[in-house]
CSV table of C-alpha atoms in Angstrom, one decimal:
chain,number,residue,atom,x,y,z
A,3,MET,CA,0.0,0.0,0.0
A,4,ALA,CA,1.1,3.6,-0.6
A,5,GLU,CA,2.9,5.5,2.1
A,6,GLU,CA,1.3,8.7,3.2
A,7,LEU,CA,3.1,12.0,2.6
A,8,ILE,CA,2.1,14.0,5.7
A,9,PRO,CA,4.6,16.8,5.4
A,10,GLU,CA,4.4,20.2,7.2
A,11,THR,CA,1.9,22.4,5.3
A,12,PRO,CA,0.8,26.0,5.5
A,13,GLU,CA,-2.1,26.1,8.1
A,14,ALA,CA,-4.6,28.7,9.2
A,15,ALA,CA,-3.7,29.9,12.7
A,16,ASP,CA,-6.7,28.3,14.3
A,17,GLU,CA,-6.3,24.8,12.8
A,18,GLU,CA,-4.3,21.8,14.0
A,19,PRO,CA,-1.3,21.2,11.8
A,20,ILE,CA,-1.4,18.1,9.7
A,21,LYS,CA,1.0,15.6,11.3
A,22,GLN,CA,4.4,15.0,9.8
A,23,ARG,CA,5.1,11.4,9.0
A,24,LYS,CA,8.4,10.2,10.4
A,25,ASN,CA,10.6,8.9,7.6
A,26,GLY,CA,8.4,10.5,4.9
A,27,LEU,CA,10.1,11.0,1.6
A,28,TYR,CA,9.0,14.6,1.1
A,29,PRO,CA,10.4,17.2,3.5
A,30,GLY,CA,7.5,19.6,2.9
A,31,VAL,CA,5.0,21.2,0.5
A,32,SER,CA,6.1,24.2,-1.5
A,33,ASP,CA,3.8,27.3,-1.6
A,34,GLU,CA,3.4,26.7,-5.3
A,35,LEU,CA,2.2,23.1,-4.9
A,36,ALA,CA,-0.1,24.0,-2.0
A,37,GLU,CA,-1.7,26.7,-4.2
A,38,ASN,CA,-2.0,24.3,-7.1
A,39,MET,CA,-3.8,21.6,-5.0
A,40,GLN,CA,-6.4,24.1,-3.8
A,41,SER,CA,-7.8,24.7,-7.3
A,42,GLY,CA,-8.9,23.0,-10.4
A,43,TRP,CA,-11.4,20.6,-8.8
A,44,ALA,CA,-14.9,20.0,-10.1
A,45,ASP,CA,-17.9,20.5,-7.8
A,46,SER,CA,-18.7,17.0,-6.6
A,47,GLU,CA,-21.5,17.8,-4.2
A,48,LEU,CA,-24.4,15.3,-4.5
A,49,HIS,CA,-27.9,16.8,-4.8
A,50,GLY,CA,-31.4,15.4,-4.5
A,51,LEU,CA,-30.5,12.4,-2.5
A,52,GLU,CA,-33.2,10.0,-1.4
A,53,PRO,CA,-33.4,8.9,2.2
A,54,ILE,CA,-31.9,5.6,3.0
A,55,ALA,CA,-34.3,2.6,3.1
A,56,GLN,CA,-34.5,2.4,6.9
A,57,ALA,CA,-34.9,6.2,7.6
A,58,GLN,CA,-38.6,6.0,8.6
A,59,HIS,CA,-37.8,3.0,10.9
A,60,THR,CA,-34.8,4.8,12.6
A,61,ALA,CA,-37.1,7.8,13.1
A,62,ALA,CA,-39.6,5.6,14.9
A,63,ARG,CA,-36.8,4.0,17.0
A,64,ARG,CA,-35.6,7.5,18.1
A,65,ALA,CA,-39.1,8.5,19.0
A,66,ALA,CA,-39.5,5.4,21.2
A,67,LEU,CA,-36.2,6.2,22.9
A,68,SER,CA,-37.2,9.8,23.4
A,69,ALA,CA,-40.4,8.7,25.2
A,70,ARG,CA,-38.4,6.4,27.5
A,71,PHE,CA,-36.0,9.1,28.7
A,72,PRO,CA,-37.9,12.4,28.7
A,73,GLY,CA,-35.9,15.5,29.7
A,74,GLU,CA,-32.5,13.8,29.4
A,75,ARG,CA,-29.7,14.4,26.9
A,76,LEU,CA,-28.9,11.1,25.2
A,77,VAL,CA,-25.5,10.6,23.5
A,78,ILE,CA,-24.9,7.5,21.3
A,79,PRO,CA,-21.5,7.3,19.5
A,80,ALA,CA,-20.6,5.3,16.5
A,81,GLY,CA,-17.0,4.7,17.6
A,82,ASN,CA,-13.6,5.3,16.2
A,83,LEU,CA,-11.0,3.5,14.1
A,84,LYS,CA,-8.9,0.9,15.9
A,85,THR,CA,-5.3,0.4,15.1
A,86,ARG,CA,-4.4,-3.0,13.6
A,87,SER,CA,-0.7,-2.4,13.2
A,88,ASN,CA,1.3,0.8,13.3
A,89,ASP,CA,-0.6,3.2,11.0
A,90,THR,CA,-3.1,0.7,9.6
A,91,GLU,CA,-6.5,0.2,11.0
A,92,TYR,CA,-9.1,-2.5,11.2
A,93,PRO,CA,-12.1,-2.1,8.9
A,94,PHE,CA,-14.6,0.2,10.7
A,95,ARG,CA,-17.9,-1.2,12.0
A,96,ALA,CA,-20.2,1.3,13.6
A,97,SER,CA,-21.6,0.5,17.1
A,98,THR,CA,-24.9,-1.4,16.9
A,99,GLU,CA,-26.7,1.2,19.0
A,100,TYR,CA,-25.7,4.1,16.7
A,101,ALA,CA,-26.5,2.3,13.5
A,102,TYR,CA,-29.8,1.1,14.9
A,103,LEU,CA,-30.9,4.6,15.6
A,104,THR,CA,-29.5,6.4,12.6
A,105,GLY,CA,-28.8,4.0,9.7
A,106,ASP,CA,-25.4,5.6,9.4
A,107,GLN,CA,-22.1,3.7,9.6
A,108,THR,CA,-19.4,6.3,9.5
A,109,GLN,CA,-16.5,6.5,12.0
A,110,ASP,CA,-16.6,9.1,14.7
A,111,GLY,CA,-20.3,9.8,14.2
A,112,VAL,CA,-22.3,10.7,17.3
A,113,LEU,CA,-26.1,10.9,17.7
A,114,VAL,CA,-27.3,13.4,20.3
A,115,LEU,CA,-30.9,13.7,21.4
A,116,GLU,CA,-31.4,17.1,23.0
A,117,PRO,CA,-34.4,17.3,25.3
A,118,THR,CA,-37.2,19.7,24.4
A,119,ASN,CA,-40.6,20.4,25.8
A,120,GLY,CA,-42.2,18.0,23.3
A,121,GLY,CA,-39.6,15.2,23.5
A,122,HIS,CA,-36.2,15.4,21.9
A,123,GLU,CA,-34.4,17.1,18.9
A,124,ALA,CA,-32.0,14.7,17.2
A,125,THR,CA,-28.7,15.8,15.6
A,126,VAL,CA,-26.1,13.6,14.1
A,127,TYR,CA,-22.6,14.8,14.5
A,128,LEU,CA,-20.3,13.7,11.7
A,129,LEU,CA,-16.9,14.5,10.1
A,130,PRO,CA,-17.6,16.8,7.1
A,131,ARG,CA,-15.8,16.3,3.8
A,132,SER,CA,-12.0,16.6,3.9
A,133,ASN,CA,-10.7,20.2,4.0
A,134,ARG,CA,-9.3,21.3,0.7
A,135,GLY,CA,-8.1,24.7,2.0
A,136,ASN,CA,-5.4,23.3,4.3
A,137,GLY,CA,-4.6,20.2,2.2
A,138,GLU,CA,-6.2,17.7,4.5
A,139,PHE,CA,-7.9,16.0,1.6
A,140,TRP,CA,-4.6,14.9,0.1
A,141,LEU,CA,-2.1,15.1,2.9
A,142,ASP,CA,-3.9,13.6,5.9
A,143,GLY,CA,-3.9,9.8,6.3
A,144,GLN,CA,-7.7,9.9,6.6
A,145,GLY,CA,-8.1,12.5,3.8
A,146,GLU,CA,-10.3,12.0,0.8
A,147,LEU,CA,-7.6,11.0,-1.6
A,148,TRP,CA,-6.3,8.4,0.9
A,149,VAL,CA,-9.4,6.6,2.1
A,150,GLY,CA,-12.2,7.9,0.0
A,151,ARG,CA,-14.9,10.6,0.0
A,152,ARG,CA,-17.1,11.3,3.0
A,153,HIS,CA,-20.6,12.6,2.6
A,154,SER,CA,-21.0,16.3,3.2
A,155,LEU,CA,-23.1,17.3,6.1
A,156,THR,CA,-25.9,18.4,3.7
A,157,GLU,CA,-25.7,15.1,1.9
A,158,ALA,CA,-25.9,13.2,5.3
A,159,GLU,CA,-29.0,15.2,6.3
A,160,GLN,CA,-30.8,14.1,3.1
A,161,LEU,CA,-29.8,10.5,3.5
A,162,LEU,CA,-30.5,10.1,7.2
A,163,GLY,CA,-33.3,12.5,7.7
A,164,ILE,CA,-31.5,14.0,10.6
A,165,PRO,CA,-29.9,17.5,11.0
A,166,ALA,CA,-26.1,17.1,10.8
A,167,LYS,CA,-23.3,19.1,12.4
A,168,ASP,CA,-19.5,18.9,12.5
A,169,VAL,CA,-18.5,16.4,15.2
A,170,ARG,CA,-15.3,18.2,15.9
A,171,GLU,CA,-17.4,20.8,17.7
A,172,LEU,CA,-19.2,18.3,19.9
A,173,PRO,CA,-16.8,17.6,22.8
A,174,ALA,CA,-16.6,21.3,23.7
A,175,ALA,CA,-20.4,21.6,23.5
A,176,LEU,CA,-20.9,18.6,25.7
A,177,THR,CA,-18.4,19.9,28.2
A,178,GLU,CA,-20.5,23.0,28.6
A,179,ALA,CA,-23.8,21.2,28.6
A,180,THR,CA,-26.1,21.1,31.7
A,181,GLY,CA,-28.8,18.9,32.8
A,182,PRO,CA,-29.1,15.1,33.0
A,183,VAL,CA,-27.1,13.1,30.4
A,184,ARG,CA,-26.8,9.5,29.4
A,185,CYS,CA,-24.2,8.0,27.1
A,186,VAL,CA,-23.6,4.6,25.5
A,187,ARG,CA,-20.1,3.9,26.8
A,188,GLY,CA,-17.2,2.0,25.3
A,189,HIS,CA,-17.1,3.4,21.8
A,190,ASP,CA,-15.6,7.0,21.9
A,191,ALA,CA,-13.1,8.0,24.6
A,192,ALA,CA,-13.2,11.7,23.6
A,193,ILE,CA,-17.0,11.9,24.0
A,194,GLN,CA,-16.8,10.0,27.3
A,195,ALA,CA,-14.1,12.4,28.6
A,196,ALA,CA,-16.3,15.4,27.7
A,197,LEU,CA,-19.1,13.9,29.8
A,198,THR,CA,-17.0,12.5,32.7
A,199,ASP,CA,-18.6,14.8,35.3
A,200,LYS,CA,-22.1,14.6,34.0
A,201,VAL,CA,-22.8,10.9,33.8
A,202,THR,CA,-22.9,7.8,36.0
A,203,ALA,CA,-22.1,4.2,35.2
A,204,GLU,CA,-25.5,3.1,36.5
A,205,ARG,CA,-27.5,5.6,34.4
A,206,ASP,CA,-25.5,4.9,31.3
A,207,GLU,CA,-26.0,1.2,31.7
A,208,GLU,CA,-29.8,1.7,31.9
A,209,LEU,CA,-29.6,3.3,28.4
A,210,ARG,CA,-27.5,0.5,27.0
A,211,VAL,CA,-29.9,-2.1,28.5
A,212,HIS,CA,-32.9,-0.3,27.1
A,213,LEU,CA,-31.5,-0.2,23.6
A,214,SER,CA,-30.6,-3.8,23.8
A,215,GLU,CA,-34.2,-4.8,24.8
A,216,ALA,CA,-35.7,-2.4,22.2
A,217,ARG,CA,-34.1,-4.6,19.5
A,218,ALA,CA,-35.8,-7.8,20.6
A,219,VAL,CA,-38.8,-7.4,18.4
A,220,LYS,CA,-37.8,-6.7,14.8
A,221,ASP,CA,-39.7,-4.4,12.5
A,222,ALA,CA,-40.6,-5.3,8.9
A,223,PHE,CA,-37.4,-3.7,7.6
A,224,GLU,CA,-35.2,-5.7,9.9
A,225,ILE,CA,-37.0,-9.0,9.1
A,226,GLY,CA,-36.4,-8.3,5.4
A,227,GLU,CA,-32.7,-7.6,6.0
A,228,LEU,CA,-32.3,-10.8,8.1
A,229,GLN,CA,-33.8,-12.8,5.3
A,230,LYS,CA,-31.4,-11.3,2.9
A,231,ALA,CA,-28.5,-12.2,5.2
A,232,VAL,CA,-29.8,-15.8,5.5
A,233,ASP,CA,-30.3,-16.2,1.7
A,234,SER,CA,-26.8,-15.1,1.0
A,235,THR,CA,-25.5,-17.4,3.7
A,236,VAL,CA,-27.3,-20.3,2.0
A,237,ARG,CA,-25.5,-19.5,-1.2
A,238,GLY,CA,-22.2,-19.3,0.8
A,239,PHE,CA,-22.7,-22.8,2.1
A,240,GLU,CA,-23.4,-24.0,-1.5
A,241,ASP,CA,-20.1,-22.4,-2.5
A,242,VAL,CA,-18.2,-24.3,0.2
A,243,VAL,CA,-19.7,-27.7,-0.8
A,244,ARG,CA,-18.5,-27.1,-4.4
A,245,VAL,CA,-14.9,-26.6,-3.3
A,246,LEU,CA,-14.5,-29.3,-0.6
A,247,ASP,CA,-12.0,-31.1,-2.9
A,248,LYS,CA,-9.8,-28.0,-2.9
A,249,ALA,CA,-10.2,-27.6,0.9
A,250,GLU,CA,-8.9,-31.2,1.2
A,251,ALA,CA,-5.9,-30.3,-0.8
A,252,THR,CA,-5.2,-27.2,1.3
A,253,SER,CA,-6.9,-26.6,4.7
A,254,GLU,CA,-9.9,-25.2,6.5
A,255,ARG,CA,-8.7,-21.8,5.3
A,256,TYR,CA,-10.0,-22.6,1.8
A,257,ILE,CA,-13.5,-23.0,3.3
A,258,GLU,CA,-13.1,-19.7,5.3
A,259,GLY,CA,-12.0,-17.8,2.2
A,260,THR,CA,-14.7,-19.3,0.0
A,261,PHE,CA,-17.5,-18.2,2.4
A,262,PHE,CA,-15.9,-14.8,2.9
A,263,LEU,CA,-16.0,-14.1,-0.8
A,264,ARG,CA,-19.8,-14.6,-0.8
A,265,ALA,CA,-20.1,-12.4,2.2
A,266,ARG,CA,-18.1,-9.5,0.6
A,267,VAL,CA,-19.8,-9.8,-2.8
A,268,GLU,CA,-23.4,-9.9,-1.5
A,269,GLY,CA,-23.1,-8.2,1.9
A,270,ASN,CA,-20.9,-5.9,4.0
A,271,ASP,CA,-18.8,-8.7,5.6
A,272,ILE,CA,-19.1,-11.8,7.7
A,273,GLY,CA,-21.3,-11.2,10.8
A,274,TYR,CA,-18.7,-13.0,13.0
A,275,GLY,CA,-15.6,-15.1,12.6
A,276,SER,CA,-16.5,-18.1,10.5
A,277,ILE,CA,-16.2,-21.5,12.2
A,278,CYS,CA,-14.8,-23.9,9.6
A,279,ALA,CA,-14.1,-26.9,11.9
A,280,ALA,CA,-13.1,-30.1,10.2
A,281,GLY,CA,-12.6,-33.4,12.0
A,282,PRO,CA,-11.9,-33.1,15.8
A,283,HIS,CA,-11.9,-29.3,15.5
A,284,ALA,CA,-15.7,-29.6,15.4
A,285,THR,CA,-15.7,-30.3,19.1
A,286,THR,CA,-14.3,-26.8,19.8
A,287,LEU,CA,-17.3,-24.6,19.9
A,288,HIS,CA,-15.7,-21.4,18.5
A,289,TRP,CA,-13.0,-22.9,16.3
A,290,VAL,CA,-11.9,-19.8,14.3
A,291,ARG,CA,-8.3,-20.6,13.7
A,292,ASN,CA,-9.4,-22.5,10.6
A,293,ASP,CA,-5.9,-23.8,9.9
A,294,GLY,CA,-6.5,-27.6,10.1
A,295,ASP,CA,-6.7,-30.4,7.7
A,296,VAL,CA,-9.9,-31.3,5.8
A,297,ARG,CA,-10.0,-35.1,5.5
A,298,SER,CA,-12.4,-37.4,3.6
A,299,GLY,CA,-14.4,-39.6,6.0
A,300,GLU,CA,-14.6,-36.9,8.7
A,301,LEU,CA,-17.2,-34.2,9.3
A,302,LEU,CA,-17.1,-30.5,8.6
A,303,LEU,CA,-18.9,-28.2,11.1
A,304,LEU,CA,-19.5,-24.9,9.3
A,305,ASP,CA,-21.0,-22.1,11.4
A,306,ALA,CA,-21.1,-18.9,9.4
A,307,GLY,CA,-23.2,-15.9,8.5
A,308,VAL,CA,-23.3,-13.1,6.0
A,309,GLU,CA,-23.8,-9.6,7.3
A,310,THR,CA,-25.9,-7.3,5.1
A,311,HIS,CA,-24.9,-3.8,4.1
A,312,THR,CA,-27.2,-2.6,6.8
A,313,LEU,CA,-25.4,-4.7,9.4
A,314,TYR,CA,-27.9,-7.5,10.0
A,315,THR,CA,-26.3,-11.0,10.2
A,316,ALA,CA,-27.4,-14.5,9.7
A,317,ASP,CA,-26.0,-17.3,11.9
A,318,VAL,CA,-26.4,-20.8,10.4
A,319,THR,CA,-24.6,-24.1,11.1
A,320,ARG,CA,-24.5,-27.3,9.1
A,321,THR,CA,-22.4,-30.4,9.9
A,322,LEU,CA,-21.5,-32.1,6.6
A,323,PRO,CA,-19.7,-35.3,5.7
A,324,ILE,CA,-16.7,-34.2,3.8
A,325,ASN,CA,-16.9,-37.0,1.3
A,326,GLY,CA,-20.7,-36.6,1.0
A,327,THR,CA,-21.8,-39.6,3.0
A,328,PHE,CA,-22.2,-40.1,6.8
A,329,THR,CA,-20.8,-43.2,8.4
A,330,PRO,CA,-23.3,-45.1,10.5
A,331,LEU,CA,-21.9,-43.6,13.8
A,332,GLN,CA,-21.8,-40.1,12.3
A,333,ARG,CA,-25.4,-40.5,11.2
A,334,LYS,CA,-26.5,-41.8,14.6
A,335,ILE,CA,-25.1,-38.8,16.3
A,336,TYR,CA,-26.3,-36.4,13.6
A,337,ASP,CA,-29.8,-37.8,13.7
A,338,ALA,CA,-29.9,-37.3,17.5
A,339,VAL,CA,-29.0,-33.6,17.1
A,340,TYR,CA,-31.5,-33.3,14.3
A,341,GLU,CA,-34.2,-34.7,16.5
A,342,ALA,CA,-33.3,-32.4,19.3
A,343,GLN,CA,-33.4,-29.4,16.9
A,344,GLU,CA,-36.8,-30.4,15.6
A,345,ALA,CA,-38.1,-30.5,19.2
A,346,GLY,CA,-36.5,-27.1,19.9
A,347,ILE,CA,-38.0,-25.5,16.8
A,348,ALA,CA,-41.4,-26.8,17.6
A,349,ALA,CA,-41.3,-25.1,20.9
A,350,VAL,CA,-40.8,-21.6,19.3
A,351,LYS,CA,-44.1,-19.8,19.3
A,352,PRO,CA,-45.6,-16.6,20.6
A,353,GLY,CA,-46.5,-16.9,24.3
A,354,ALA,CA,-43.9,-19.7,25.0
A,355,LYS,CA,-41.2,-19.1,27.5
A,356,TYR,CA,-37.9,-18.3,25.9
A,357,ARG,CA,-36.3,-21.3,27.7
A,358,ASP,CA,-38.8,-23.8,26.3
A,359,PHE,CA,-36.9,-24.5,23.1
A,360,HIS,CA,-33.7,-25.0,25.0
A,361,ASP,CA,-35.4,-27.4,27.5
A,362,ALA,CA,-37.0,-29.4,24.7
A,363,ALA,CA,-33.8,-29.9,22.8
A,364,GLN,CA,-31.8,-30.7,25.9
A,365,ARG,CA,-34.3,-33.4,26.9
A,366,VAL,CA,-33.9,-35.2,23.6
A,367,LEU,CA,-30.1,-35.1,23.8
A,368,ALA,CA,-30.2,-36.4,27.4
A,369,GLU,CA,-32.5,-39.2,26.3
A,370,LYS,CA,-30.0,-40.2,23.6
A,371,LEU,CA,-27.0,-40.1,25.9
A,372,VAL,CA,-28.8,-42.4,28.4
A,373,GLU,CA,-30.0,-44.7,25.6
A,374,TRP,CA,-26.4,-45.0,24.4
A,375,GLY,CA,-25.1,-45.8,27.8
A,376,LEU,CA,-22.9,-42.7,28.0
A,377,VAL,CA,-24.5,-41.4,31.2
A,378,GLU,CA,-26.6,-43.2,33.9
A,379,GLY,CA,-30.3,-42.4,33.9
A,380,PRO,CA,-33.1,-41.7,34.5
A,381,VAL,CA,-33.3,-38.8,32.2
A,382,GLU,CA,-34.9,-36.5,34.8
A,383,ARG,CA,-31.9,-37.1,37.0
A,384,VAL,CA,-29.5,-36.2,34.2
A,385,LEU,CA,-31.4,-33.0,33.4
A,386,GLU,CA,-31.7,-32.0,37.0
A,387,LEU,CA,-27.9,-32.4,37.6
A,388,GLY,CA,-27.0,-31.1,34.1
A,389,LEU,CA,-25.0,-34.2,33.4
A,390,GLN,CA,-25.7,-34.0,29.7
A,391,ARG,CA,-23.7,-30.7,29.5
A,392,ARG,CA,-20.4,-32.6,29.3
A,393,TRP,CA,-21.4,-33.3,25.7
A,394,THR,CA,-23.9,-30.6,24.9
A,395,LEU,CA,-21.9,-27.7,26.4
A,396,HIS,CA,-23.8,-24.6,25.3
A,397,GLY,CA,-27.2,-23.1,25.3
A,398,THR,CA,-29.5,-24.1,22.5
A,399,GLY,CA,-29.8,-20.6,20.9
A,400,HIS,CA,-29.8,-16.8,21.2
A,401,MET,CA,-31.4,-13.7,19.9
A,402,LEU,CA,-30.2,-12.6,16.4
A,403,GLY,CA,-30.1,-9.3,14.7
A,404,MET,CA,-27.5,-6.6,14.2
A,405,ASP,CA,-25.3,-8.4,16.6
A,406,VAL,CA,-24.9,-12.2,16.1
A,407,HIS,CA,-25.7,-12.5,19.9
A,408,ASP,CA,-28.3,-9.7,19.8
A,409,CYS,CA,-29.9,-8.1,22.8
A,410,ALA,CA,-27.1,-9.4,25.0
A,411,ALA,CA,-27.3,-6.5,27.5
A,412,ALA,CA,-31.0,-7.1,28.1
A,413,ARG,CA,-32.2,-7.8,31.6
A,414,THR,CA,-32.4,-11.5,32.4
A,415,GLU,CA,-36.1,-11.2,33.1
A,416,ALA,CA,-36.7,-9.7,29.7
A,417,TYR,CA,-34.5,-12.2,27.8
A,418,VAL,CA,-33.9,-15.8,29.0
A,419,ASP,CA,-36.7,-15.6,31.6
A,420,GLY,CA,-38.9,-13.8,29.2
A,421,THR,CA,-41.7,-14.7,26.8
A,422,LEU,CA,-41.5,-15.1,23.0
A,423,GLU,CA,-43.3,-12.5,20.9
A,424,PRO,CA,-44.0,-12.2,17.1
A,425,GLY,CA,-41.1,-10.5,15.4
A,426,MET,CA,-38.4,-12.0,17.6
A,427,CYS,CA,-35.7,-13.8,15.7
A,428,LEU,CA,-33.5,-16.4,17.4
A,429,THR,CA,-31.3,-19.3,16.6
A,430,VAL,CA,-32.0,-23.0,17.5
A,431,GLU,CA,-28.7,-24.8,17.6
A,432,PRO,CA,-28.3,-28.0,19.7
A,433,GLY,CA,-25.1,-29.9,19.4
A,434,LEU,CA,-23.2,-33.0,20.7
A,435,TYR,CA,-19.4,-32.8,21.1
A,436,PHE,CA,-17.3,-35.8,21.9
A,437,GLN,CA,-13.8,-34.5,22.7
A,438,ALA,CA,-10.8,-36.4,21.3
A,439,ASP,CA,-9.4,-37.0,24.8
A,440,ASP,CA,-12.8,-38.0,26.4
A,441,LEU,CA,-12.1,-41.4,28.0
A,442,THR,CA,-15.8,-41.7,29.2
A,443,VAL,CA,-17.1,-42.5,25.7
A,444,PRO,CA,-16.2,-45.3,23.3
A,445,GLU,CA,-13.1,-44.6,21.2
A,446,GLU,CA,-15.1,-44.4,18.0
A,447,TYR,CA,-17.1,-41.4,19.3
A,448,ARG,CA,-14.0,-39.3,20.1
A,449,GLY,CA,-13.4,-36.4,17.9
A,450,ILE,CA,-16.9,-36.2,16.5
A,451,GLY,CA,-18.8,-32.9,16.9
A,452,VAL,CA,-22.2,-32.1,15.4
A,453,ARG,CA,-24.2,-28.9,15.5
A,454,ILE,CA,-27.2,-27.9,13.4
A,455,GLU,CA,-28.4,-24.3,13.6
A,456,ASP,CA,-31.2,-22.4,12.0
A,457,ASP,CA,-32.5,-18.8,12.2
A,458,ILE,CA,-36.1,-18.9,13.4
A,459,LEU,CA,-38.6,-16.0,13.3
A,460,VAL,CA,-41.5,-16.0,15.8
A,461,THR,CA,-44.7,-15.4,13.8
A,462,GLU,CA,-48.3,-14.7,14.9
A,463,ASP,CA,-49.2,-18.4,14.7
A,464,GLY,CA,-45.9,-20.2,15.3
A,465,ASN,CA,-42.5,-19.7,13.6
A,466,ARG,CA,-40.8,-19.6,10.3
A,467,ASN,CA,-37.4,-21.2,9.6
A,468,MET,CA,-35.7,-18.5,7.7
A,469,SER,CA,-32.8,-20.8,6.7
A,470,ALA,CA,-35.0,-23.7,5.6
A,471,ALA,CA,-33.5,-23.6,2.1
A,472,LEU,CA,-30.5,-25.5,3.5
A,473,PRO,CA,-31.3,-29.2,4.0
A,474,ARG,CA,-31.1,-30.6,7.6
A,475,GLN,CA,-32.2,-34.2,7.5
A,476,ALA,CA,-29.3,-36.6,6.9
A,477,ASP,CA,-30.6,-38.1,3.7
A,478,GLU,CA,-31.4,-34.7,2.3
A,479,VAL,CA,-28.0,-33.3,3.3
A,480,GLU,CA,-26.3,-36.1,1.3
A,481,ALA,CA,-28.5,-35.7,-1.7
A,482,TRP,CA,-28.0,-31.9,-1.6
A,483,MET,CA,-24.3,-32.2,-1.4
A,484,ALA,CA,-24.2,-34.7,-4.3
A,485,ALA,CA,-26.4,-32.4,-6.5
A,486,THR,CA,-24.4,-29.4,-5.6
A,487,LYS,CA,-21.1,-31.0,-6.5
A,488,GLN,CA,-22.6,-32.4,-9.7
A,489,ALA,CA,-23.9,-29.0,-10.7
A,490,LYS,CA,-20.4,-27.7,-10.3
A,491,SER,CA,-18.9,-30.3,-12.7
A,492,ALA,CA,-21.6,-30.0,-15.3
């Protein structure tokens, strides 16, 4: 990649100088070059922009937030770039709270809701376009010619439907602000510092918890975005099946890269680190190293999800026989997990307790473990003592949305002890994992891990499996894999 110039440049007296890069190849900018770079550029302001698709939904979300905290100033930052190495940064991903309330995804943005007599007045504070007068646009490492064009504040107002101001003015304004304030912490140190004597951890946590709980029931826009994410994910799984022979010749990394291509072509990114776990790696729940061998005769546990351009993610898992055919023991374990998932999905319906689908799936798995002689019954004893957890390990699902583990800050009584409602989206993902060094099970079980995960929308009359396009039943998985591979070679 190119090395930034960052020399000393002529500055207005009231502006911060553009930082000099150590070991830069240019000692400075001549007056003639500086003058040359200030002129000769076409007007590139965009006019007549249409609001983003979710603008009406984000307005409704802000109105609901305003009603919950009347008379209080609310500050929700997008976050800042994070350094990856020296002067390179990780790709930026706006905080979920900020993106949920604005639809914007730009770094350093801050949403402020100022209290008024009738509720709140929203303003989004953003970085304006790079300054051309002082050379920022071509000299600064975050200037337009280095990292791309930002929207002007006028353009942002048209797109977001929110008045926009220069975020560089915000810390000083917040320092002078009076009255009660709440801030979503952990995203912007400068904003937090400006509010340090005005906020409390307890009040800020109440804001974070409320925003987490507000996302539990998805609106129509969100459901559509989640379905887009799932549909792209289905295609990503098909891509992987087509290249399993190349993965066998290389490693799990080939699977990871194949799915990532689909995520970047059709969406914003992957929603979380892809789990491409072959063979005994499938018994490690979050195996994201993805550097192991892919061997015929073993299983591949692929847990992956595409994130849409609006930051909604799918979360789907399939456990696939690498050579296309389950062995009898693999099928026995797989069928047990499938049966548990069927029981879990059947328990997802409005009015049901959130825990019901977990309990239903765990009961099936406990019954299988007792039947196979791996744990002493009766089943009620196993469940009461949690003995099945040696091999089931994790909960059977979680809320899904802009975060793969969405609504995580919600109160326990509103989440795991709560009740399902139409519009909620969650995963159902039971699994069985027999570790390679587990001496309590027969040797042939060791190193086998199976998980099946689908994204389930609670509907008015039950549920809808959003990822049903990917086969789950063992015979159907084998037939789908064979057809997918055949389609590749045709």
